Amino acid sequence: MNEADSENIAASFRRRGFELTDEIKKADAVVVNTCTVRQRAEDKAISQIGRLRLWKEKRPEGKLFVVGCAAQKLGGKYLKNRFPFVDEVVGAKAIEDFEDALIAQFGPDGGAEAAHQNMFRSPQTAYVTIMRGCSLKCSYCIVPAVRGPAVFLPAGEILADAAAKIKAGAKEIVLLGQTVNAWRGGKTTFSELLNKVLALPGLQRLRFMSPHPLYFDDSFTALLAREKKLARYLHLPVQSGSDRILKAMRRGYTRAQYLGLLKKLRAAVPGMTVSTDFIVGYPGETEEDFNDTLSMVAEGGFTMAYCFKYSPRTDRPEMAATISGTVMKARLEKLLAAVKKNSSLVLNERIGKIEEVLFETETYGRTSGNFSLRVKAGGTPGKMAEVLVAGAEKNTLNGKVL
Ligand code: SAH
Ligand code: SF4
């Protein structure tokens, strides 16, 4: 979500004739887009802002914007007090009003169109936000507090955004939201929205992130089985393999329900790949709970997992960390090793199979299941091609264009 917000912010600047630069010395403006999902992210943002004091001293006419979730949590008053050289603070809840902050500092835009770029992924990929905020209440999570309750964007707006990005050169669209498959637009369901986006001319591949296990239905499974442009890949955060912890987290599903969902989807869509998120060291997590998480890695057949140490996001005493730093670290390392082992297993299972690859260069692309893939030659940038997989190395497949 933050990457998508940063893209939109960059586009607002481009409409005023600005360009991105890696040389901060030359920058006329700096935007720090902050995260606060874990304390470490917030701490990093704070020290980054602190370091910008020097830049501002050397370039007093330069403008400094602090935006996003940590800005929302800490507030403009606190930030401007602590860092008086900050010009504008825009919290995550008001991120769509960033334009106002920009007008205040640089005046209105000239109405110029901004070409599509992507600072974070391939220039072929464009993010389209379809919902903001989140209305679930996972016990550990700060997102609903800093981004507000779920708001679904209207289908018309989503389609116009996607169409404009495809027109500007995007081949792959990634629909975004915290519980992205919970999206509804009047009578239009998430699957129907996917169908409408899939029908946009020029689109090669459609992804979305992050779905929640509670919101899958049979129409989605059928669509995934039928539509080749819909990536056969899900990033489906599970958080824990222990029913006791899942309940304490208020995730709304059990281990068996999560695995049952994967089984059903894989039965309909053979070869579908799944990645996930895990939190280790949730308050009260026993060795047994942790072992249940560890065994989820192979059972879920995950190709990749983001693994995080639990970080308390409230002052409520029952949410304080109870697991020592040493145990937390040991569990994280064990989990990361299990994920690595499973990833290479899943990667090697692809050898001998045919993959649909969306090429970014003549020799590099991504499979529908989101693996990186290299060929010696024969790929056409921006086009899909079938590749026979010959080998796997580290996190990348290799093969030959058919
Ligand atoms: N909406 C998504 C997750 C968004 S937050 C979902 O529900 O699936 C991204 C990830 O950050 C989460 O999946 C979780 O693994 C991690 N996370 C969130 N809060 C955390 C906390 N307090 N400590 C550690 N990790 C956390
Ligand atoms: Fe946070 Fe995701 Fe749970 Fe929403 S669904 S509260 S964003 S972890």
Short mmCIF file of C-alpha atoms and ligand atoms in Angstrom, two decimals:
data_model
loop_
_atom_site.label_atom_id
_atom_site.label_comp_id
_atom_site.label_asym_id
_atom_site.label_seq_id
_atom_site.Cartn_x
_atom_site.Cartn_y
_atom_site.Cartn_z
CA MET A 1 0.00 0.00 0.00
CA ASN A 2 2.82 2.37 0.84
CA GLU A 3 4.52 1.66 -2.47
CA ALA A 4 1.26 2.46 -4.25
CA ASP A 5 0.83 5.69 -2.29
CA SER A 6 4.43 6.63 -3.11
CA GLU A 7 3.74 6.02 -6.80
CA ASN A 8 0.75 8.34 -6.67
CA ILE A 9 2.75 10.98 -4.83
CA ALA A 10 5.56 10.72 -7.40
CA ALA A 11 2.97 11.13 -10.19
CA SER A 12 1.67 14.33 -8.52
CA PHE A 13 5.23 15.68 -8.56
CA ARG A 14 5.77 14.61 -12.20
CA ARG A 15 2.65 16.54 -13.21
CA ARG A 16 4.52 19.62 -11.98
CA GLY A 17 7.61 18.81 -14.01
CA PHE A 18 9.62 17.16 -11.22
CA GLU A 19 11.77 14.08 -11.79
CA LEU A 20 12.97 11.43 -9.37
CA THR A 21 16.59 11.70 -8.32
CA ASP A 22 18.96 9.50 -6.33
CA GLU A 23 21.10 12.54 -5.53
CA ILE A 24 19.57 14.07 -2.48
CA LYS A 25 21.89 17.07 -2.74
CA LYS A 26 20.07 18.13 -5.90
CA ALA A 27 16.55 17.40 -4.63
CA ASP A 28 14.07 20.26 -4.46
CA ALA A 29 11.77 18.13 -2.33
CA VAL A 30 12.04 14.99 -0.23
CA VAL A 31 9.07 12.83 0.72
CA VAL A 32 9.46 10.35 3.56
CA ASN A 33 6.62 7.83 3.32
CA THR A 34 6.54 6.11 6.70
CA CYS A 35 5.40 2.71 7.98
CA THR A 36 4.48 1.78 11.53
CA VAL A 37 3.32 -1.83 11.19
CA ARG A 38 6.22 -2.80 13.44
CA GLN A 39 8.11 -0.51 15.84
CA ARG A 40 11.32 -0.99 13.85
CA ALA A 41 9.73 0.56 10.77
CA GLU A 42 8.67 3.59 12.77
CA ASP A 43 12.13 3.92 14.34
CA LYS A 44 13.73 3.79 10.89
CA ALA A 45 11.41 6.53 9.65
CA ILE A 46 12.23 8.72 12.62
CA SER A 47 15.99 8.38 12.16
CA GLN A 48 15.60 9.03 8.43
CA ILE A 49 13.76 12.26 9.16
CA GLY A 50 16.44 13.17 11.71
CA ARG A 51 19.17 12.71 9.10
CA LEU A 52 17.36 15.10 6.75
CA ARG A 53 18.19 17.99 9.08
CA LEU A 54 21.56 18.28 7.32
CA TRP A 55 19.97 18.33 3.87
CA LYS A 56 17.60 21.06 4.93
CA GLU A 57 20.47 23.13 6.40
CA LYS A 58 22.33 22.95 3.09
CA ARG A 59 19.18 23.46 1.06
CA PRO A 60 16.84 25.69 3.05
CA GLU A 61 14.59 26.25 0.01
CA GLY A 62 14.03 22.47 -0.30
CA LYS A 63 10.71 21.12 0.98
CA LEU A 64 10.38 18.14 3.30
CA PHE A 65 7.15 16.12 3.39
CA VAL A 66 6.52 13.39 5.97
CA VAL A 67 3.57 11.17 5.10
CA GLY A 68 2.01 7.78 5.79
CA CYS A 69 1.22 5.55 8.74
CA ALA A 70 3.86 6.65 11.28
CA ALA A 71 2.96 10.27 10.44
CA GLN A 72 -0.67 9.39 11.19
CA LYS A 73 0.23 7.70 14.48
CA LEU A 74 2.64 10.37 15.73
CA GLY A 75 0.71 13.37 14.43
CA GLY A 76 1.79 16.59 12.72
CA LYS A 77 2.11 18.49 15.99
CA TYR A 78 4.56 16.01 17.50
CA LEU A 79 6.59 15.67 14.31
CA LYS A 80 6.87 19.42 13.64
CA ASN A 81 7.83 20.00 17.25
CA ARG A 82 10.53 17.37 17.21
CA PHE A 83 11.69 18.18 13.67
CA PRO A 84 10.94 21.89 13.05
CA PHE A 85 12.48 21.66 9.57
CA VAL A 86 9.62 19.46 8.31
CA ASP A 87 7.37 21.47 5.96
CA GLU A 88 4.30 19.26 5.59
CA VAL A 89 2.89 16.24 7.45
CA VAL A 90 0.17 14.14 5.78
CA GLY A 91 -1.09 11.12 7.72
CA ALA A 92 -2.17 7.87 6.04
CA LYS A 93 -5.87 8.59 6.58
CA ALA A 94 -5.52 11.83 4.60
CA ILE A 95 -3.08 10.52 1.99
CA GLU A 96 -5.51 11.34 -0.81
CA ASP A 97 -5.17 14.98 0.26
CA PHE A 98 -1.44 14.95 -0.45
CA GLU A 99 -2.20 17.14 -3.45
CA ASP A 100 -3.26 19.93 -1.04
CA ALA A 101 0.11 19.82 0.71
CA LEU A 102 1.79 19.96 -2.67
CA ILE A 103 -0.31 22.94 -3.75
CA ALA A 104 0.60 24.69 -0.49
CA GLN A 105 4.31 24.34 -1.26
CA PHE A 106 4.54 24.38 -5.06
CA GLY A 107 1.20 25.62 -6.38
CA PRO A 108 -1.27 23.79 -8.66
CA ASP A 109 -0.10 21.41 -11.38
CA GLY A 110 -0.09 22.49 -15.00
CA GLY A 111 -2.55 19.73 -15.97
CA ALA A 112 0.17 17.67 -17.69
CA GLU A 113 -0.25 13.88 -17.85
CA ALA A 114 2.34 11.88 -15.90
CA ALA A 115 3.70 8.81 -17.73
CA HIS A 116 3.42 5.55 -15.82
CA GLN A 117 6.56 4.59 -13.88
CA ASN A 118 7.20 2.09 -11.14
CA MET A 119 9.87 2.84 -8.58
CA PHE A 120 9.60 -0.51 -6.84
CA ARG A 121 8.91 -3.18 -9.43
CA SER A 122 9.20 -3.57 -13.16
CA PRO A 123 7.92 -0.58 -15.14
CA GLN A 124 5.46 -3.06 -16.66
CA THR A 125 3.71 -3.42 -13.33
CA ALA A 126 1.19 -0.90 -11.99
CA TYR A 127 -0.58 -0.84 -8.65
CA VAL A 128 -4.27 -0.06 -8.48
CA THR A 129 -5.70 0.53 -5.01
CA ILE A 130 -9.22 -0.90 -4.77
CA MET A 131 -9.80 -0.42 -1.04
CA ARG A 132 -8.33 1.66 1.72
CA GLY A 133 -8.10 0.80 5.41
CA CYS A 134 -9.31 -2.37 7.10
CA SER A 135 -12.33 -3.29 9.22
CA LEU A 136 -10.98 -6.49 10.76
CA LYS A 137 -9.60 -6.41 14.27
CA CYS A 138 -6.55 -8.66 14.36
CA SER A 139 -5.26 -8.21 17.90
CA TYR A 140 -1.66 -7.34 16.97
CA CYS A 141 -2.35 -4.95 14.11
CA ILE A 142 -2.13 -1.17 13.93
CA VAL A 143 -3.41 -0.85 10.35
CA PRO A 144 -7.09 -0.18 11.17
CA ALA A 145 -6.03 2.55 13.62
CA VAL A 146 -3.76 4.40 11.19
CA ARG A 147 -5.56 3.74 7.90
CA GLY A 148 -9.12 3.73 9.20
CA PRO A 149 -12.00 1.34 8.45
CA ALA A 150 -12.37 -0.39 5.09
CA VAL A 151 -13.50 1.84 2.25
CA PHE A 152 -14.06 0.25 -1.16
CA LEU A 153 -13.34 2.38 -4.21
CA PRO A 154 -16.11 2.39 -6.84
CA ALA A 155 -15.67 -0.08 -9.71
CA GLY A 156 -15.78 2.72 -12.28
CA GLU A 157 -12.89 4.53 -10.65
CA ILE A 158 -10.85 1.32 -10.36
CA LEU A 159 -11.39 0.45 -14.02
CA ALA A 160 -10.51 3.97 -15.17
CA ASP A 161 -7.31 3.89 -13.09
CA ALA A 162 -6.32 0.46 -14.45
CA ALA A 163 -7.15 1.44 -18.05
CA ALA A 164 -5.10 4.66 -17.76
CA LYS A 165 -2.11 2.74 -16.41
CA ILE A 166 -2.33 0.15 -19.18
CA LYS A 167 -2.55 2.94 -21.74
CA ALA A 168 0.57 4.47 -20.21
CA GLY A 169 2.49 1.22 -20.69
CA ALA A 170 1.63 -1.16 -17.84
CA LYS A 171 1.21 -4.83 -18.79
CA GLU A 172 0.53 -6.20 -15.34
CA ILE A 173 -1.95 -4.76 -12.83
CA VAL A 174 -1.76 -5.49 -9.10
CA LEU A 175 -5.01 -4.72 -7.27
CA LEU A 176 -4.32 -3.67 -3.70
CA GLY A 177 -6.09 -3.72 -0.37
CA GLN A 178 -5.61 -5.04 3.16
CA THR A 179 -8.41 -7.58 2.67
CA VAL A 180 -8.50 -7.13 -1.07
CA ASN A 181 -10.98 -9.95 -1.81
CA ALA A 182 -13.48 -8.44 0.63
CA TRP A 183 -14.08 -5.75 -2.02
CA ARG A 184 -17.72 -5.14 -2.96
CA GLY A 185 -19.22 -2.43 -5.14
CA GLY A 186 -22.99 -2.46 -4.69
CA LYS A 187 -23.98 -5.75 -6.28
CA THR A 188 -20.60 -6.22 -7.96
CA THR A 189 -18.51 -8.93 -6.29
CA PHE A 190 -14.72 -9.19 -6.18
CA SER A 191 -14.75 -11.92 -8.86
CA GLU A 192 -16.90 -9.74 -11.10
CA LEU A 193 -14.47 -6.87 -10.63
CA LEU A 194 -11.58 -9.18 -11.59
CA ASN A 195 -13.52 -10.15 -14.70
CA LYS A 196 -13.98 -6.51 -15.68
CA VAL A 197 -10.31 -5.72 -15.20
CA LEU A 198 -9.34 -8.85 -17.15
CA ALA A 199 -11.40 -7.57 -20.08
CA LEU A 200 -9.34 -4.37 -20.41
CA PRO A 201 -7.51 -4.42 -23.75
CA GLY A 202 -3.73 -4.66 -23.49
CA LEU A 203 -3.64 -6.28 -20.06
CA GLN A 204 -1.34 -9.29 -19.94
CA ARG A 205 -1.58 -10.31 -16.30
CA LEU A 206 -3.63 -9.53 -13.22
CA ARG A 207 -2.52 -9.97 -9.61
CA PHE A 208 -3.98 -8.84 -6.31
CA MET A 209 -2.72 -8.48 -2.76
CA SER A 210 -3.46 -9.34 0.04
CA PRO A 211 -6.50 -11.57 0.12
CA HIS A 212 -7.88 -12.86 3.42
CA PRO A 213 -8.98 -16.50 3.88
CA LEU A 214 -12.44 -15.36 5.07
CA TYR A 215 -13.47 -13.87 1.74
CA PHE A 216 -12.95 -16.59 -0.88
CA ASP A 217 -15.94 -18.05 -2.68
CA ASP A 218 -16.55 -20.62 -5.42
CA SER A 219 -16.92 -18.02 -8.15
CA PHE A 220 -13.34 -16.94 -7.44
CA THR A 221 -12.05 -20.52 -7.64
CA ALA A 222 -13.82 -21.00 -10.97
CA LEU A 223 -12.40 -17.75 -12.34
CA LEU A 224 -8.86 -18.66 -11.25
CA ALA A 225 -9.15 -22.04 -12.95
CA ARG A 226 -10.47 -20.49 -16.17
CA GLU A 227 -8.61 -17.24 -16.68
CA LYS A 228 -5.00 -17.58 -17.76
CA LYS A 229 -4.31 -13.88 -17.34
CA LEU A 230 -5.22 -14.14 -13.66
CA ALA A 231 -1.94 -15.10 -11.99
CA ARG A 232 -2.11 -18.53 -10.41
CA TYR A 233 -0.49 -17.19 -7.29
CA LEU A 234 -1.76 -16.05 -3.92
CA HIS A 235 0.00 -14.17 -1.18
CA LEU A 236 -2.20 -15.41 1.64
CA PRO A 237 -0.91 -14.41 5.08
CA VAL A 238 -1.54 -17.15 7.67
CA GLN A 239 0.37 -15.57 10.64
CA SER A 240 0.54 -18.74 12.76
CA GLY A 241 0.02 -22.50 12.52
CA SER A 242 -1.36 -22.79 16.05
CA ASP A 243 -5.12 -22.70 16.58
CA ARG A 244 -4.66 -21.25 20.04
CA ILE A 245 -2.61 -18.34 18.67
CA LEU A 246 -4.84 -17.83 15.63
CA LYS A 247 -7.76 -17.45 18.00
CA ALA A 248 -5.89 -15.00 20.22
CA MET A 249 -4.95 -13.06 17.07
CA ARG A 250 -8.65 -12.97 16.06
CA ARG A 251 -7.82 -14.13 12.54
CA GLY A 252 -11.21 -15.78 12.09
CA TYR A 253 -9.97 -19.17 10.80
CA THR A 254 -8.35 -22.32 12.15
CA ARG A 255 -5.29 -24.07 10.80
CA ALA A 256 -7.52 -26.77 9.27
CA GLN A 257 -9.76 -24.18 7.60
CA TYR A 258 -6.76 -22.38 6.09
CA LEU A 259 -5.25 -25.64 4.82
CA GLY A 260 -8.66 -26.78 3.58
CA LEU A 261 -8.95 -23.59 1.52
CA LEU A 262 -5.52 -24.18 -0.05
CA LYS A 263 -6.46 -27.78 -0.82
CA LYS A 264 -9.68 -26.72 -2.54
CA LEU A 265 -7.95 -24.02 -4.57
CA ARG A 266 -5.11 -26.34 -5.59
CA ALA A 267 -7.57 -29.06 -6.60
CA ALA A 268 -9.20 -26.59 -9.00
CA VAL A 269 -5.98 -24.89 -10.03
CA PRO A 270 -3.10 -27.37 -10.12
CA GLY A 271 0.29 -25.76 -9.72
CA MET A 272 -1.05 -22.67 -7.96
CA THR A 273 1.69 -21.18 -5.82
CA VAL A 274 1.19 -19.63 -2.41
CA SER A 275 3.33 -17.40 -0.26
CA THR A 276 2.50 -16.15 3.22
CA ASP A 277 3.35 -14.04 6.28
CA PHE A 278 4.20 -15.40 9.73
CA ILE A 279 4.55 -13.69 13.08
CA VAL A 280 6.77 -15.44 15.65
CA GLY A 281 6.77 -14.72 19.37
CA TYR A 282 3.15 -13.63 19.74
CA PRO A 283 2.43 -13.08 23.48
CA GLY A 284 2.19 -16.47 25.19
CA GLU A 285 3.46 -18.45 22.17
CA THR A 286 4.69 -21.78 23.57
CA GLU A 287 7.25 -24.11 22.01
CA GLU A 288 4.30 -26.25 20.91
CA ASP A 289 2.55 -23.30 19.26
CA PHE A 290 5.76 -22.44 17.48
CA ASN A 291 6.21 -26.03 16.28
CA ASP A 292 2.73 -25.83 14.79
CA THR A 293 3.86 -22.76 12.86
CA LEU A 294 7.03 -24.53 11.76
CA SER A 295 5.08 -27.52 10.41
CA MET A 296 2.78 -25.17 8.46
CA VAL A 297 5.64 -24.30 6.11
CA ALA A 298 5.78 -27.70 4.42
CA GLU A 299 2.09 -28.44 4.85
CA GLY A 300 1.10 -25.19 3.20
CA GLY A 301 3.71 -25.75 0.48
CA PHE A 302 4.70 -22.08 0.60
CA THR A 303 7.10 -20.79 -2.05
CA MET A 304 8.09 -17.85 0.11
CA ALA A 305 7.18 -16.29 3.44
CA TYR A 306 7.77 -12.98 5.13
CA CYS A 307 8.57 -13.83 8.75
CA PHE A 308 8.32 -11.16 11.43
CA LYS A 309 9.11 -10.95 15.13
CA TYR A 310 6.08 -9.86 17.08
CA SER A 311 6.17 -6.12 17.76
CA PRO A 312 3.72 -4.65 20.32
CA ARG A 313 1.66 -1.86 18.73
CA THR A 314 -0.38 -0.80 21.75
CA ASP A 315 0.30 -0.07 25.40
CA ARG A 316 -2.33 -2.57 26.51
CA PRO A 317 -0.58 -4.82 29.05
CA GLU A 318 -2.01 -8.05 27.60
CA MET A 319 -0.37 -7.23 24.27
CA ALA A 320 3.15 -6.74 25.68
CA ALA A 321 5.81 -9.12 24.36
CA THR A 322 6.28 -12.09 26.70
CA ILE A 323 8.81 -14.04 24.64
CA SER A 324 12.44 -13.11 25.33
CA GLY A 325 14.55 -11.59 22.57
CA THR A 326 16.79 -14.68 22.47
CA VAL A 327 13.89 -17.11 22.06
CA MET A 328 12.24 -14.83 19.51
CA LYS A 329 15.46 -14.71 17.46
CA ALA A 330 15.97 -18.47 17.65
CA ARG A 331 12.39 -19.12 16.50
CA LEU A 332 12.68 -16.65 13.66
CA GLU A 333 15.90 -18.28 12.43
CA LYS A 334 14.39 -21.77 12.60
CA LEU A 335 11.34 -20.59 10.66
CA LEU A 336 13.43 -18.81 8.04
CA ALA A 337 15.49 -21.98 7.52
CA ALA A 338 12.31 -24.05 7.08
CA VAL A 339 10.96 -21.54 4.56
CA LYS A 340 14.23 -21.57 2.61
CA LYS A 341 14.25 -25.37 2.47
CA ASN A 342 10.65 -25.50 1.32
CA SER A 343 11.17 -22.76 -1.29
CA SER A 344 13.93 -24.68 -3.00
CA LEU A 345 11.79 -27.83 -2.91
CA VAL A 346 8.87 -26.06 -4.56
CA LEU A 347 11.20 -24.41 -7.07
CA ASN A 348 12.74 -27.74 -8.07
CA GLU A 349 9.29 -29.27 -8.56
CA ARG A 350 8.89 -26.87 -11.49
CA ILE A 351 11.70 -28.44 -13.50
CA GLY A 352 10.32 -30.18 -16.59
CA LYS A 353 7.07 -28.19 -16.46
CA ILE A 354 5.80 -25.51 -18.81
CA GLU A 355 5.40 -22.02 -17.33
CA GLU A 356 3.67 -18.97 -18.72
CA VAL A 357 6.13 -16.13 -18.46
CA LEU A 358 5.52 -12.42 -18.81
CA PHE A 359 8.82 -11.13 -20.13
CA GLU A 360 10.34 -7.87 -18.94
CA THR A 361 13.46 -8.14 -21.10
CA GLU A 362 14.46 -10.63 -23.81
CA THR A 363 15.97 -12.89 -21.18
CA TYR A 364 14.05 -12.22 -17.96
CA GLY A 365 10.47 -12.49 -16.79
CA ARG A 366 8.09 -13.75 -14.14
CA THR A 367 5.97 -16.87 -14.17
CA SER A 368 2.27 -16.84 -13.39
CA GLY A 369 3.23 -18.30 -10.01
CA ASN A 370 5.53 -15.31 -9.43
CA PHE A 371 8.91 -17.03 -9.85
CA SER A 372 11.74 -15.16 -11.55
CA LEU A 373 12.80 -16.92 -14.71
CA ARG A 374 15.71 -16.52 -17.11
CA VAL A 375 16.21 -17.73 -20.67
CA LYS A 376 19.23 -17.34 -22.97
CA ALA A 377 17.11 -15.61 -25.61
CA GLY A 378 13.71 -15.44 -27.23
CA GLY A 379 11.57 -13.47 -24.79
CA THR A 380 9.61 -10.44 -26.04
CA PRO A 381 9.36 -7.66 -23.45
CA GLY A 382 5.76 -7.04 -22.45
CA LYS A 383 4.51 -10.31 -23.96
CA MET A 384 3.57 -13.66 -22.50
CA ALA A 385 5.36 -16.81 -23.70
CA GLU A 386 5.52 -20.46 -22.70
CA VAL A 387 8.82 -21.66 -21.31
CA LEU A 388 9.96 -25.21 -20.63
CA VAL A 389 11.75 -25.13 -17.28
CA ALA A 390 15.16 -26.79 -17.35
CA GLY A 391 16.65 -25.85 -13.99
CA ALA A 392 16.46 -23.84 -10.81
CA GLU A 393 19.11 -21.83 -9.04
CA LYS A 394 18.71 -19.85 -5.84
CA ASN A 395 15.30 -18.22 -6.32
CA THR A 396 15.29 -18.24 -10.10
CA LEU A 397 14.14 -20.76 -12.70
CA ASN A 398 15.74 -21.12 -16.11
CA GLY A 399 14.52 -22.65 -19.32
CA LYS A 400 13.80 -22.33 -23.00
CA VAL A 401 11.08 -20.39 -24.81
CA LEU A 402 8.81 -22.84 -26.63
N1 SAH B 1 -3.84 -7.22 5.67
C1 SAH B 1 -2.86 -8.22 5.60
C2 SAH B 1 -1.60 -7.90 6.39
C3 SAH B 1 -1.12 -6.50 6.45
S1 SAH B 1 0.18 -6.15 7.57
C4 SAH B 1 -3.45 -9.51 6.18
O1 SAH B 1 -4.24 -9.47 7.09
O2 SAH B 1 -3.10 -10.55 5.71
C5 SAH B 1 1.51 -7.06 6.84
C6 SAH B 1 2.09 -8.10 7.74
O3 SAH B 1 2.77 -7.50 8.82
C7 SAH B 1 1.08 -9.03 8.40
O4 SAH B 1 0.68 -10.06 7.57
C8 SAH B 1 1.82 -9.52 9.61
O5 SAH B 1 2.51 -10.71 9.34
C9 SAH B 1 2.82 -8.40 9.89
N2 SAH B 1 2.46 -7.69 11.13
C10 SAH B 1 1.39 -6.90 11.33
N3 SAH B 1 1.39 -6.44 12.60
C11 SAH B 1 2.49 -6.94 13.21
C12 SAH B 1 3.03 -6.84 14.53
N4 SAH B 1 2.43 -6.13 15.45
N5 SAH B 1 4.20 -7.49 14.78
C13 SAH B 1 4.81 -8.22 13.83
N6 SAH B 1 4.33 -8.36 12.57
C14 SAH B 1 3.19 -7.73 12.25
FE1 SF4 B 2 -4.27 -5.86 10.07
FE2 SF4 B 2 -4.59 -7.43 7.91
FE3 SF4 B 2 -5.81 -8.02 10.23
FE4 SF4 B 2 -6.62 -5.91 8.80
S1 SF4 B 2 -6.73 -8.08 8.18
S2 SF4 B 2 -6.33 -5.98 11.01
S3 SF4 B 2 -4.65 -5.19 7.99
S4 SF4 B 2 -3.59 -8.00 9.81
#
